[in-house]
mmCIF file with all atom_site columns, C-alpha atoms in Angstrom:
data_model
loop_
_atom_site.group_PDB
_atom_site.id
_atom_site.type_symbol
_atom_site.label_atom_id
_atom_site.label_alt_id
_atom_site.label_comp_id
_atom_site.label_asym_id
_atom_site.label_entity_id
_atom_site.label_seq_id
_atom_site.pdbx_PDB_ins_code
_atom_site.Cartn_x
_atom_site.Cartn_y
_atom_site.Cartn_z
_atom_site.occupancy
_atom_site.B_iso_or_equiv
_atom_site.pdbx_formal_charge
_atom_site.auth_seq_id
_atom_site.auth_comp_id
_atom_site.auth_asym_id
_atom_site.auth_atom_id
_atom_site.pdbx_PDB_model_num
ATOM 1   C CA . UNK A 1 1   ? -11.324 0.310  -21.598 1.00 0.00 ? 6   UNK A CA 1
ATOM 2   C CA . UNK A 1 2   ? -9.491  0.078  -18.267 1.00 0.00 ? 7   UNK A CA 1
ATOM 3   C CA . UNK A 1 3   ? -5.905  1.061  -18.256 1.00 0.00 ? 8   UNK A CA 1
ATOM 4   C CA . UNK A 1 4   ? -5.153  -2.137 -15.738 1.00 0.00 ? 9   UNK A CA 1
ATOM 5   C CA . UNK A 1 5   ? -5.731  -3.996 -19.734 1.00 0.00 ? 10  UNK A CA 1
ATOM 6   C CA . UNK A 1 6   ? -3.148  -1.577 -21.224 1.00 0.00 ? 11  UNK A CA 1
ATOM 7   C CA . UNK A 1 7   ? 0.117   -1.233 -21.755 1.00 0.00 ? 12  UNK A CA 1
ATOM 8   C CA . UNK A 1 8   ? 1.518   2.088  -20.901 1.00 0.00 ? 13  UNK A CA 1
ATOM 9   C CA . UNK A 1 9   ? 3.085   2.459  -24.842 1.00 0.00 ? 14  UNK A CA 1
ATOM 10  C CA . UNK A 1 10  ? 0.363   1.168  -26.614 1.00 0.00 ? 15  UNK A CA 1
ATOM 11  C CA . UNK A 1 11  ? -1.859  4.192  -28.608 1.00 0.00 ? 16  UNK A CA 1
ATOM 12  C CA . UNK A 1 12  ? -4.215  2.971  -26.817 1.00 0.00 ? 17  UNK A CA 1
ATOM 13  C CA . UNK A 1 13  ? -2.925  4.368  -23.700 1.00 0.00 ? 18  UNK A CA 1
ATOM 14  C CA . UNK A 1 14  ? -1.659  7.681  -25.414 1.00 0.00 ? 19  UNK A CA 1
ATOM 15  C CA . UNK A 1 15  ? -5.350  8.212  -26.759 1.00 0.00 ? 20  UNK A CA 1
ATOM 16  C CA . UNK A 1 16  ? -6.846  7.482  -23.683 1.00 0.00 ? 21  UNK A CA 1
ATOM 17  C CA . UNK A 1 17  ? -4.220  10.640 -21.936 1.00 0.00 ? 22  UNK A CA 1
ATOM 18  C CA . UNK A 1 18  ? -5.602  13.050 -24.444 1.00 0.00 ? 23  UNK A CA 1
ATOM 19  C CA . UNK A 1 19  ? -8.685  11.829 -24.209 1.00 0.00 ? 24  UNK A CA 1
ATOM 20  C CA . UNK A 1 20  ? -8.847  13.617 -20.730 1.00 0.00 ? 25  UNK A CA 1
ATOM 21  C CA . UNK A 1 21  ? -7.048  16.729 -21.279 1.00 0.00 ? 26  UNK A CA 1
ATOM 22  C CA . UNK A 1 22  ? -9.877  19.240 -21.413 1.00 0.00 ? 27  UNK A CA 1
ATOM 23  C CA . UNK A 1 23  ? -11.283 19.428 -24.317 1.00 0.00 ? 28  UNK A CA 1
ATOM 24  C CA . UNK A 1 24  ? -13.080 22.689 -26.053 1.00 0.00 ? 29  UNK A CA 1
ATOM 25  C CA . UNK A 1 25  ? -16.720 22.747 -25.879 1.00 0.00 ? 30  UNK A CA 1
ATOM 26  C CA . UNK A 1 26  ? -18.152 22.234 -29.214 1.00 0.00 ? 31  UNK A CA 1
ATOM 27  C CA . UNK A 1 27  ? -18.843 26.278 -30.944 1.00 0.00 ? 32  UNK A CA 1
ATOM 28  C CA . UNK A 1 28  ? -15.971 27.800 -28.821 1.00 0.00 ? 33  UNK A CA 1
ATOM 29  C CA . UNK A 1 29  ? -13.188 29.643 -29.060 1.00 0.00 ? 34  UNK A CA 1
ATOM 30  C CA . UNK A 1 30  ? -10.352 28.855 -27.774 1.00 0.00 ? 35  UNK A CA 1
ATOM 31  C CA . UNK A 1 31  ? -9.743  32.632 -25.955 1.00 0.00 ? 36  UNK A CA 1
ATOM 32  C CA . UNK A 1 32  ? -6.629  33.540 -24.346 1.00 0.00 ? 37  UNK A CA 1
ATOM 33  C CA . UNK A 1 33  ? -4.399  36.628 -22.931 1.00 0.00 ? 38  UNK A CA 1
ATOM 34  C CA . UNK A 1 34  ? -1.220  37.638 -23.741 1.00 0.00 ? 39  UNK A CA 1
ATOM 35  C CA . UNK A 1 35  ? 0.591   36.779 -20.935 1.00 0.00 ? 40  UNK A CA 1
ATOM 36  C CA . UNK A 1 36  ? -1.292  33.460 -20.811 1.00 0.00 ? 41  UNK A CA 1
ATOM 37  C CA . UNK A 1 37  ? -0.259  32.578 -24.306 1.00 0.00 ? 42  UNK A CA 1
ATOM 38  C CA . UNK A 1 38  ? 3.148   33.512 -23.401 1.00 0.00 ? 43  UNK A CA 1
ATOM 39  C CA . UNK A 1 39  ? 2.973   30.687 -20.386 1.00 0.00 ? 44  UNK A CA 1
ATOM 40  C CA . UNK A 1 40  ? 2.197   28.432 -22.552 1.00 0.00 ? 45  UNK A CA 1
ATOM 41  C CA . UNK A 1 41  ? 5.145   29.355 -25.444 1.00 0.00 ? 46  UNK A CA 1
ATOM 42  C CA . UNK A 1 42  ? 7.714   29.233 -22.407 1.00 0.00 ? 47  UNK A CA 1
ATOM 43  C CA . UNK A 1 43  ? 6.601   25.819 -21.052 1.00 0.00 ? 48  UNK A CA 1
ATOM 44  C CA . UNK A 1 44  ? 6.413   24.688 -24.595 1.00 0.00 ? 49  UNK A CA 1
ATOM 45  C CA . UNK A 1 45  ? 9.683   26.550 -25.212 1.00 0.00 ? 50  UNK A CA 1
ATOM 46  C CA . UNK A 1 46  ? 11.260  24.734 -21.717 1.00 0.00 ? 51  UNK A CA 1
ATOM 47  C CA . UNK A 1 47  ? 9.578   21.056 -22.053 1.00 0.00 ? 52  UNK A CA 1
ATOM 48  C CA . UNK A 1 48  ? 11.713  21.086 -26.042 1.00 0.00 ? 53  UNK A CA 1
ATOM 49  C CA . UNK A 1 49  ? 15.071  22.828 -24.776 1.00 0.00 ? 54  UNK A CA 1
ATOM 50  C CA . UNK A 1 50  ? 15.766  21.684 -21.139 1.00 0.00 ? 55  UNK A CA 1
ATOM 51  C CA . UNK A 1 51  ? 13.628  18.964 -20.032 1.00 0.00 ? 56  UNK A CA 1
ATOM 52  C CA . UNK A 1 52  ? 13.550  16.571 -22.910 1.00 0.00 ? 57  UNK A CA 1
ATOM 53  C CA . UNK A 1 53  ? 17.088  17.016 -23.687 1.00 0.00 ? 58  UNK A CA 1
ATOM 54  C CA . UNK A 1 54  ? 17.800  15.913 -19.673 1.00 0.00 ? 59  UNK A CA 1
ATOM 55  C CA . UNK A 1 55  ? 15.856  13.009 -20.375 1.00 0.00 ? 60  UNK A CA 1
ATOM 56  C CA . UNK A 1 56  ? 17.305  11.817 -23.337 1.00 0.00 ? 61  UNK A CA 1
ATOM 57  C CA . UNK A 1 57  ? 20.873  11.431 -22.646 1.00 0.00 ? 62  UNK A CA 1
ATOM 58  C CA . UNK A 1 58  ? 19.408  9.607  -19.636 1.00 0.00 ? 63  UNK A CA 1
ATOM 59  C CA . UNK A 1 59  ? 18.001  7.270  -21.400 1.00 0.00 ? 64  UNK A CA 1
ATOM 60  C CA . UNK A 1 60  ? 20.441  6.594  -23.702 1.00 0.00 ? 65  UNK A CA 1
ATOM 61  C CA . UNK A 1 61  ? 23.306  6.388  -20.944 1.00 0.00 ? 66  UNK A CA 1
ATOM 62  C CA . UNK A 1 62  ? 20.473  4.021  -19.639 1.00 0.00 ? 67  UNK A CA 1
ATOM 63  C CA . UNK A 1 63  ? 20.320  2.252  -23.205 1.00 0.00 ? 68  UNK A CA 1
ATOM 64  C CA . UNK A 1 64  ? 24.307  1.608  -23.024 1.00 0.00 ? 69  UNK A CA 1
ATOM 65  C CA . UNK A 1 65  ? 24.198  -0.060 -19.627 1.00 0.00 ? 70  UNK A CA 1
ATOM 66  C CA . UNK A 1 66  ? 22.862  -3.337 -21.103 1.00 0.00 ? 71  UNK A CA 1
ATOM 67  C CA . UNK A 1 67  ? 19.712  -5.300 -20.151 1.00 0.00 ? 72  UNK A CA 1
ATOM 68  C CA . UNK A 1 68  ? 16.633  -2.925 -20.085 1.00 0.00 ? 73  UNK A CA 1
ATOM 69  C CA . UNK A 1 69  ? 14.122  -4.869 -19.151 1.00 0.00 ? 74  UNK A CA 1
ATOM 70  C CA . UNK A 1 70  ? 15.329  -4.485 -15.500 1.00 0.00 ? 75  UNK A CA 1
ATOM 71  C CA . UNK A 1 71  ? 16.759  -1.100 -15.700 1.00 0.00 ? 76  UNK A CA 1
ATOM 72  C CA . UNK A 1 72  ? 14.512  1.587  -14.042 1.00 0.00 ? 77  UNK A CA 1
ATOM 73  C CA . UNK A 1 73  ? 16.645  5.046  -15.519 1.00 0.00 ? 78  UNK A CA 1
ATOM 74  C CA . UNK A 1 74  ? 15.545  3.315  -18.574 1.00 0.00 ? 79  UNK A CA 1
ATOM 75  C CA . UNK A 1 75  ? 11.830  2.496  -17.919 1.00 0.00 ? 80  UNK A CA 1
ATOM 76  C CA . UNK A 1 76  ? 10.954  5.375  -16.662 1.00 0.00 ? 81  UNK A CA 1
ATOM 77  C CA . UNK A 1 77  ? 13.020  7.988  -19.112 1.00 0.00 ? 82  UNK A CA 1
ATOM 78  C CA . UNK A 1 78  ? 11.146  6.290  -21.326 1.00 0.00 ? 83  UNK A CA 1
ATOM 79  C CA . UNK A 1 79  ? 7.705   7.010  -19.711 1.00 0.00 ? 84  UNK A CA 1
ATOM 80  C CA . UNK A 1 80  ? 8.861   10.649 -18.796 1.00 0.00 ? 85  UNK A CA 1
ATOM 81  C CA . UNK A 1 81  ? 9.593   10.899 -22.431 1.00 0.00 ? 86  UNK A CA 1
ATOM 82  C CA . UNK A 1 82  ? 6.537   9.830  -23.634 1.00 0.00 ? 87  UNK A CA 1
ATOM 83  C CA . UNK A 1 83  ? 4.883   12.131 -21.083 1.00 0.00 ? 88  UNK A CA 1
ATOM 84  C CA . UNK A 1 84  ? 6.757   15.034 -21.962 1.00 0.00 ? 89  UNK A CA 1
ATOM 85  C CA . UNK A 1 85  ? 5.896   14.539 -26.159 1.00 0.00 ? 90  UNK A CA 1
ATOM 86  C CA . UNK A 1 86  ? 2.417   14.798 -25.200 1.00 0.00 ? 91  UNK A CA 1
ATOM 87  C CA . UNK A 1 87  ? 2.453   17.126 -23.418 1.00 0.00 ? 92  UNK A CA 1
ATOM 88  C CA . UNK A 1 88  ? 4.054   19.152 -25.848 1.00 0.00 ? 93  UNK A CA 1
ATOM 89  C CA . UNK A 1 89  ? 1.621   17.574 -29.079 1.00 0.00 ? 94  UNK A CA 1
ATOM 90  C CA . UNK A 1 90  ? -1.514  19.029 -26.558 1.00 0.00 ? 95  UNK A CA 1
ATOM 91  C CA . UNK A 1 91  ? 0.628   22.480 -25.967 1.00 0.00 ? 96  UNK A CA 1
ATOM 92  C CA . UNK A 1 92  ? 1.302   22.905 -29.817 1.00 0.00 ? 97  UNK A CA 1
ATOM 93  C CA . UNK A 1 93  ? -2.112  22.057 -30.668 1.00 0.00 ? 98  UNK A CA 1
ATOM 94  C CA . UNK A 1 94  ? -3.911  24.614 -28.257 1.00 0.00 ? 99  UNK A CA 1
ATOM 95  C CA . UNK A 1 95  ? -1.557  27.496 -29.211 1.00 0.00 ? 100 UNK A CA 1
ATOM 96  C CA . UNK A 1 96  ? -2.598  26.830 -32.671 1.00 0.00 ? 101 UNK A CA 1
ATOM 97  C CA . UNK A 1 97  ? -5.861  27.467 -32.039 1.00 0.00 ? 102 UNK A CA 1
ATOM 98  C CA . UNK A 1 98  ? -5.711  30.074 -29.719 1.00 0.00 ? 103 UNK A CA 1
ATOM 99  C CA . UNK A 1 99  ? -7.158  33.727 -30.144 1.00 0.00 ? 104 UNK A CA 1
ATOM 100 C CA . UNK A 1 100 ? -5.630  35.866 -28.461 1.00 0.00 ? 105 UNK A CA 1
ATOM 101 C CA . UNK A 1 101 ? -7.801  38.422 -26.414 1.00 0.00 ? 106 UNK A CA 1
ATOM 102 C CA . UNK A 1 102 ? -5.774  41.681 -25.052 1.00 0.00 ? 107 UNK A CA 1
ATOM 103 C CA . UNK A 1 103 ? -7.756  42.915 -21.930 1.00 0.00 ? 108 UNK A CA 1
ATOM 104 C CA . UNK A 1 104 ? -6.081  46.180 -22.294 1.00 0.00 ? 109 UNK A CA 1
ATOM 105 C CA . UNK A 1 105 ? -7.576  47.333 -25.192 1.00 0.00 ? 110 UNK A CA 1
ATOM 106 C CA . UNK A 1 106 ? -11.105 46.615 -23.889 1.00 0.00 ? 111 UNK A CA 1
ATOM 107 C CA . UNK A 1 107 ? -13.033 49.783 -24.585 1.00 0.00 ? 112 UNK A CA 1
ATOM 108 C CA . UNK A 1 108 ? -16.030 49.304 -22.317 1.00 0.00 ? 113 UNK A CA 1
ATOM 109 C CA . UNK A 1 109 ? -14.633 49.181 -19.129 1.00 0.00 ? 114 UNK A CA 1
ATOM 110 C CA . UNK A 1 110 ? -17.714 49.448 -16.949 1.00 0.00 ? 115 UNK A CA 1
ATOM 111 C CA . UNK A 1 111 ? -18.981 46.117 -17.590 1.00 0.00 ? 116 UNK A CA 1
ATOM 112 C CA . UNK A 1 112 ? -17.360 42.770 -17.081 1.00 0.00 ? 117 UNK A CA 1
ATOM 113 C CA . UNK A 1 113 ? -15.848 41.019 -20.328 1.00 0.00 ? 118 UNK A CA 1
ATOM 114 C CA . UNK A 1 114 ? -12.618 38.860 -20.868 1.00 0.00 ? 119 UNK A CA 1
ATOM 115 C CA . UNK A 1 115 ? -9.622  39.645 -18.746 1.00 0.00 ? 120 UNK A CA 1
ATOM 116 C CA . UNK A 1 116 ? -11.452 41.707 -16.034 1.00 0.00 ? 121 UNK A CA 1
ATOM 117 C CA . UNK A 1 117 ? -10.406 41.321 -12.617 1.00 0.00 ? 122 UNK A CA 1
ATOM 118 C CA . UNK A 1 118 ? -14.002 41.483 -10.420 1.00 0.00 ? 123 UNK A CA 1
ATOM 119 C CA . UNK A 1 119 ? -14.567 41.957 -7.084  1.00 0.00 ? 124 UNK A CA 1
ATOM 120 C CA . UNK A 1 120 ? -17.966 40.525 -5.781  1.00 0.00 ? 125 UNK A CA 1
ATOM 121 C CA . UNK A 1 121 ? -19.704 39.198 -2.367  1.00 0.00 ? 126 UNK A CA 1
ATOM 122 C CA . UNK A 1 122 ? -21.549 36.202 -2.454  1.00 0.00 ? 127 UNK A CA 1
ATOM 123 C CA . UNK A 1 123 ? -24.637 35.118 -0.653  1.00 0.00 ? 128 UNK A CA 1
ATOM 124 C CA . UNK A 1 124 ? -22.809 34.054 2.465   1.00 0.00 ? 129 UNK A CA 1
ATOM 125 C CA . UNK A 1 125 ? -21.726 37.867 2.613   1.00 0.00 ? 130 UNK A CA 1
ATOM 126 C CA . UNK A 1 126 ? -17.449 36.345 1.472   1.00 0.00 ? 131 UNK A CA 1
ATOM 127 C CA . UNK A 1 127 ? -15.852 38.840 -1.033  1.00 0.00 ? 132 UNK A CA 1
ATOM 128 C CA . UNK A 1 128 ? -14.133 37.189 -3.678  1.00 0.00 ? 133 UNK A CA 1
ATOM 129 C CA . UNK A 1 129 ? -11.765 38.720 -6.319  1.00 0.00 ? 134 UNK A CA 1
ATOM 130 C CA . UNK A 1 130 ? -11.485 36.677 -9.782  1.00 0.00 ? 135 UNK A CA 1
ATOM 131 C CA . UNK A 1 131 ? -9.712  37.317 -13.274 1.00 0.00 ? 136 UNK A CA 1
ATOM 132 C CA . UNK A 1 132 ? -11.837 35.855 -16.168 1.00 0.00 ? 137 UNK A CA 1
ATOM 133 C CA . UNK A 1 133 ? -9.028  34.318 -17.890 1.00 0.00 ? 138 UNK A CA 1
ATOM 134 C CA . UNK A 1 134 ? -8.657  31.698 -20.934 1.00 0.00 ? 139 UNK A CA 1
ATOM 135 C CA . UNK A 1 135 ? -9.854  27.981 -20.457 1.00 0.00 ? 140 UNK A CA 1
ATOM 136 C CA . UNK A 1 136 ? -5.677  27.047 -20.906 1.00 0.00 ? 141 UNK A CA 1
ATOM 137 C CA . UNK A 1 137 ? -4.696  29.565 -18.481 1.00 0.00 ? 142 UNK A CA 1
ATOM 138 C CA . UNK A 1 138 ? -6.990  29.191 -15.338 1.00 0.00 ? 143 UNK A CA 1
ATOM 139 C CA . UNK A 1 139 ? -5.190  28.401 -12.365 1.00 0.00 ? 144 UNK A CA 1
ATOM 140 C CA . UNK A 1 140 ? -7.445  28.461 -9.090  1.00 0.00 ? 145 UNK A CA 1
ATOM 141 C CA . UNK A 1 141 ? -4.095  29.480 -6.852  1.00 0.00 ? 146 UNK A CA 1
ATOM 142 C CA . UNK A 1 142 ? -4.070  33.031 -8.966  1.00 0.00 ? 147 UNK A CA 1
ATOM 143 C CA . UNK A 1 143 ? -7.915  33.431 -8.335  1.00 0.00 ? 148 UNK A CA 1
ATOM 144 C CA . UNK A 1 144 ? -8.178  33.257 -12.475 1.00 0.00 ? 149 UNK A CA 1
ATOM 145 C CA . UNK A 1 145 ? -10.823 31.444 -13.719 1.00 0.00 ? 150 UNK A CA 1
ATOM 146 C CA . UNK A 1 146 ? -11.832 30.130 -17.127 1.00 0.00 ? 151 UNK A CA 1
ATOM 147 C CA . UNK A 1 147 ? -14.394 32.448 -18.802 1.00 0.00 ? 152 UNK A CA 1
ATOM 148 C CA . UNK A 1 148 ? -16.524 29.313 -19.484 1.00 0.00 ? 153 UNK A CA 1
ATOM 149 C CA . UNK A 1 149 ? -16.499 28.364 -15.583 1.00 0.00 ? 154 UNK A CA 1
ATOM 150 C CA . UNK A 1 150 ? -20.388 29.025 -14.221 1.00 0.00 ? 155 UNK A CA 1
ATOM 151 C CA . UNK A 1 151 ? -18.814 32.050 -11.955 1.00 0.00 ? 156 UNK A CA 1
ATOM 152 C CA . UNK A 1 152 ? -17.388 33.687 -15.183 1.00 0.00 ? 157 UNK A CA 1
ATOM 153 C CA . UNK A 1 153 ? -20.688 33.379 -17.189 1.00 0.00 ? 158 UNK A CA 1
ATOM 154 C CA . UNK A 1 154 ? -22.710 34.756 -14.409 1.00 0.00 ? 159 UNK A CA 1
ATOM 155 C CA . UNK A 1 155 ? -20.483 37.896 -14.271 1.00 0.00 ? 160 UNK A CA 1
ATOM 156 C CA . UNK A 1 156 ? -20.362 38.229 -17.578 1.00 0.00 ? 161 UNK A CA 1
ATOM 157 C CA . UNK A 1 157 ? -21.579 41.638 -18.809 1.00 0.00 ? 162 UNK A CA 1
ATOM 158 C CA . UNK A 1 158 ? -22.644 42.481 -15.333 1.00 0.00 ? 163 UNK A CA 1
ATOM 159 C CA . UNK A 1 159 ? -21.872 46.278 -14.173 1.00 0.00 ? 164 UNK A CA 1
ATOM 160 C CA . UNK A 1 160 ? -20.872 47.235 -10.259 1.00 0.00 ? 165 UNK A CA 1
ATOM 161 C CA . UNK A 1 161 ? -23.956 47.152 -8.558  1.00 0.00 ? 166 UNK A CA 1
ATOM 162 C CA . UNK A 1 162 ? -25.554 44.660 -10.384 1.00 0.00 ? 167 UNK A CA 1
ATOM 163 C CA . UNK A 1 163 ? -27.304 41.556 -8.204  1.00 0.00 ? 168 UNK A CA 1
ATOM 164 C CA . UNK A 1 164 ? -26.291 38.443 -10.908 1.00 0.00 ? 169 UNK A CA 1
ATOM 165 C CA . UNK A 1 165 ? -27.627 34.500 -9.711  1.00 0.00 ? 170 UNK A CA 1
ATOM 166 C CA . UNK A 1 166 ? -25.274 31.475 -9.537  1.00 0.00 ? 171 UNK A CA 1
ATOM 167 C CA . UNK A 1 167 ? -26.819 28.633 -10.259 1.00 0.00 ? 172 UNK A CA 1
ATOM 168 C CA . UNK A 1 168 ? -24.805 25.944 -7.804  1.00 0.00 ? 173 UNK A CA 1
ATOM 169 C CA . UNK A 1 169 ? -25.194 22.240 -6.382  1.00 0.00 ? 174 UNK A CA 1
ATOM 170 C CA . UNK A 1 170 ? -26.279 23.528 -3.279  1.00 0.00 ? 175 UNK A CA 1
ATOM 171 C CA . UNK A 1 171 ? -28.589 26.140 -4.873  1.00 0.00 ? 176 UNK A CA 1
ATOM 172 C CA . UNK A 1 172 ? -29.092 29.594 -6.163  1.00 0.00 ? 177 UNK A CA 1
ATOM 173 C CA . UNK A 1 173 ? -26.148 32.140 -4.931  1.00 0.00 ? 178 UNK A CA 1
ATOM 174 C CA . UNK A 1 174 ? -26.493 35.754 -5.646  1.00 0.00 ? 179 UNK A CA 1
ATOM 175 C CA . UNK A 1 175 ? -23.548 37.380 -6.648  1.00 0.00 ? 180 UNK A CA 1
ATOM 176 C CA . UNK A 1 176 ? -23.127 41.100 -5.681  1.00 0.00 ? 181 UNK A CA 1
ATOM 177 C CA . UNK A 1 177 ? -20.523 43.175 -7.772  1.00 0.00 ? 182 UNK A CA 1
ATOM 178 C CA . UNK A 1 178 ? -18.540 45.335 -6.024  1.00 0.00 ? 183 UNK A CA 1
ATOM 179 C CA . UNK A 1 179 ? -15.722 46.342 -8.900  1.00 0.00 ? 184 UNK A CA 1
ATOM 180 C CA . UNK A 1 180 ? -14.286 45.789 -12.039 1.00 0.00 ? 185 UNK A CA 1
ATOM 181 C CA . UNK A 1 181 ? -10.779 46.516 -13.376 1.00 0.00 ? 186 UNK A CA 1
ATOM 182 C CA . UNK A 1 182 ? -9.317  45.796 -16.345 1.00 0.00 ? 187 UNK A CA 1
ATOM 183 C CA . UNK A 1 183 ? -4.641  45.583 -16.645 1.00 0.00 ? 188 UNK A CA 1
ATOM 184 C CA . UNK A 1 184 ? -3.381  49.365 -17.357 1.00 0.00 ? 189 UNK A CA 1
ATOM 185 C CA . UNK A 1 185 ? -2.731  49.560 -20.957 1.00 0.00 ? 190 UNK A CA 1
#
């Protein structure tokens, strides 16, 4: 259903906003570092203690002033409000199910598992330098990505030296790499 039939507080609309949070593919785990999982405790932690507090005495200052049906501190505390409880419904749910994964105490450390940070050239001869991370913790600015993304799977396992394909719109990509390294324990 379009959202232009919606109203922005029906469940309708709420189920349709989780609806595109990313989901879990089916027969995974939900995989995730320790610093990673403690992101997501101190946004959690921040959205419960400082953010919706802020937005609750504004909207009940809002409330007091009379006529709300005109009254924009009210309309939208409302909608940051209802923003800010899902968010924190989809952060509680995720940490639930979260294993956490400590790169540190990876063993093998010649071969490229969760929380490695590799080094590799490409096909167009550009060196690259990722950190297989968890699915909730991937951000593309840090250079982590989620050890479900195709890069992650293709380096997966691989060993410096090893030749590994990428599979990409465009086409095959070989993927050369160069090192591994795992946090300091």
């Amino acid at each position: 259903m379009s959202k232009a039939f919606t109203r922005e507080d029906s469940p309708a609309a709420e189920l349709d906003d989780e609806a595109a949070l990313p989901p879990l593919p089916p027969g995974t785990r939900n995989y995730i570092t320790p610093a990673g999982w403690q992101r997501l405790q101190d946004e959690l932690r921040h959205l419960g203690r400082v953010e919706r507090p802020k937005v609750v005495e504004t909207v009940s200052w809002a409330a007091g002033n009379g006529d709300r049906s005109e009254n924009g501190d009210y309309i939208y505390g409302k909608r940051r409000l209802r923003e800010i409880d899902r968010r924190m419904r989809f952060l509680m749910k995720r940490l639930e199910i979260a294993e956490i994964v400590d790169p540190r105490a990876q063993k093998n450390r010649s071969q490229v598992f969760f929380g490695a940070r590799v080094t590799y050239v490409n096909g167009r001869d550009e060196t690259l330098c990722v950190r297989i991370v968890g699915i909730d913790e991937a951000r593309g600015e840090e250079a982590e990505i989620a050890w479900i993304s195709p890069v992650a799977r293709a380096l997966l396992r691989a060993r410096v030296g090893d030749t590994v394909e990428l599979r990409t719109p465009q086409g095959p990509d070989t993927l050369e790499i160069l090192k591994i390294e795992y946090p300091d324990a």
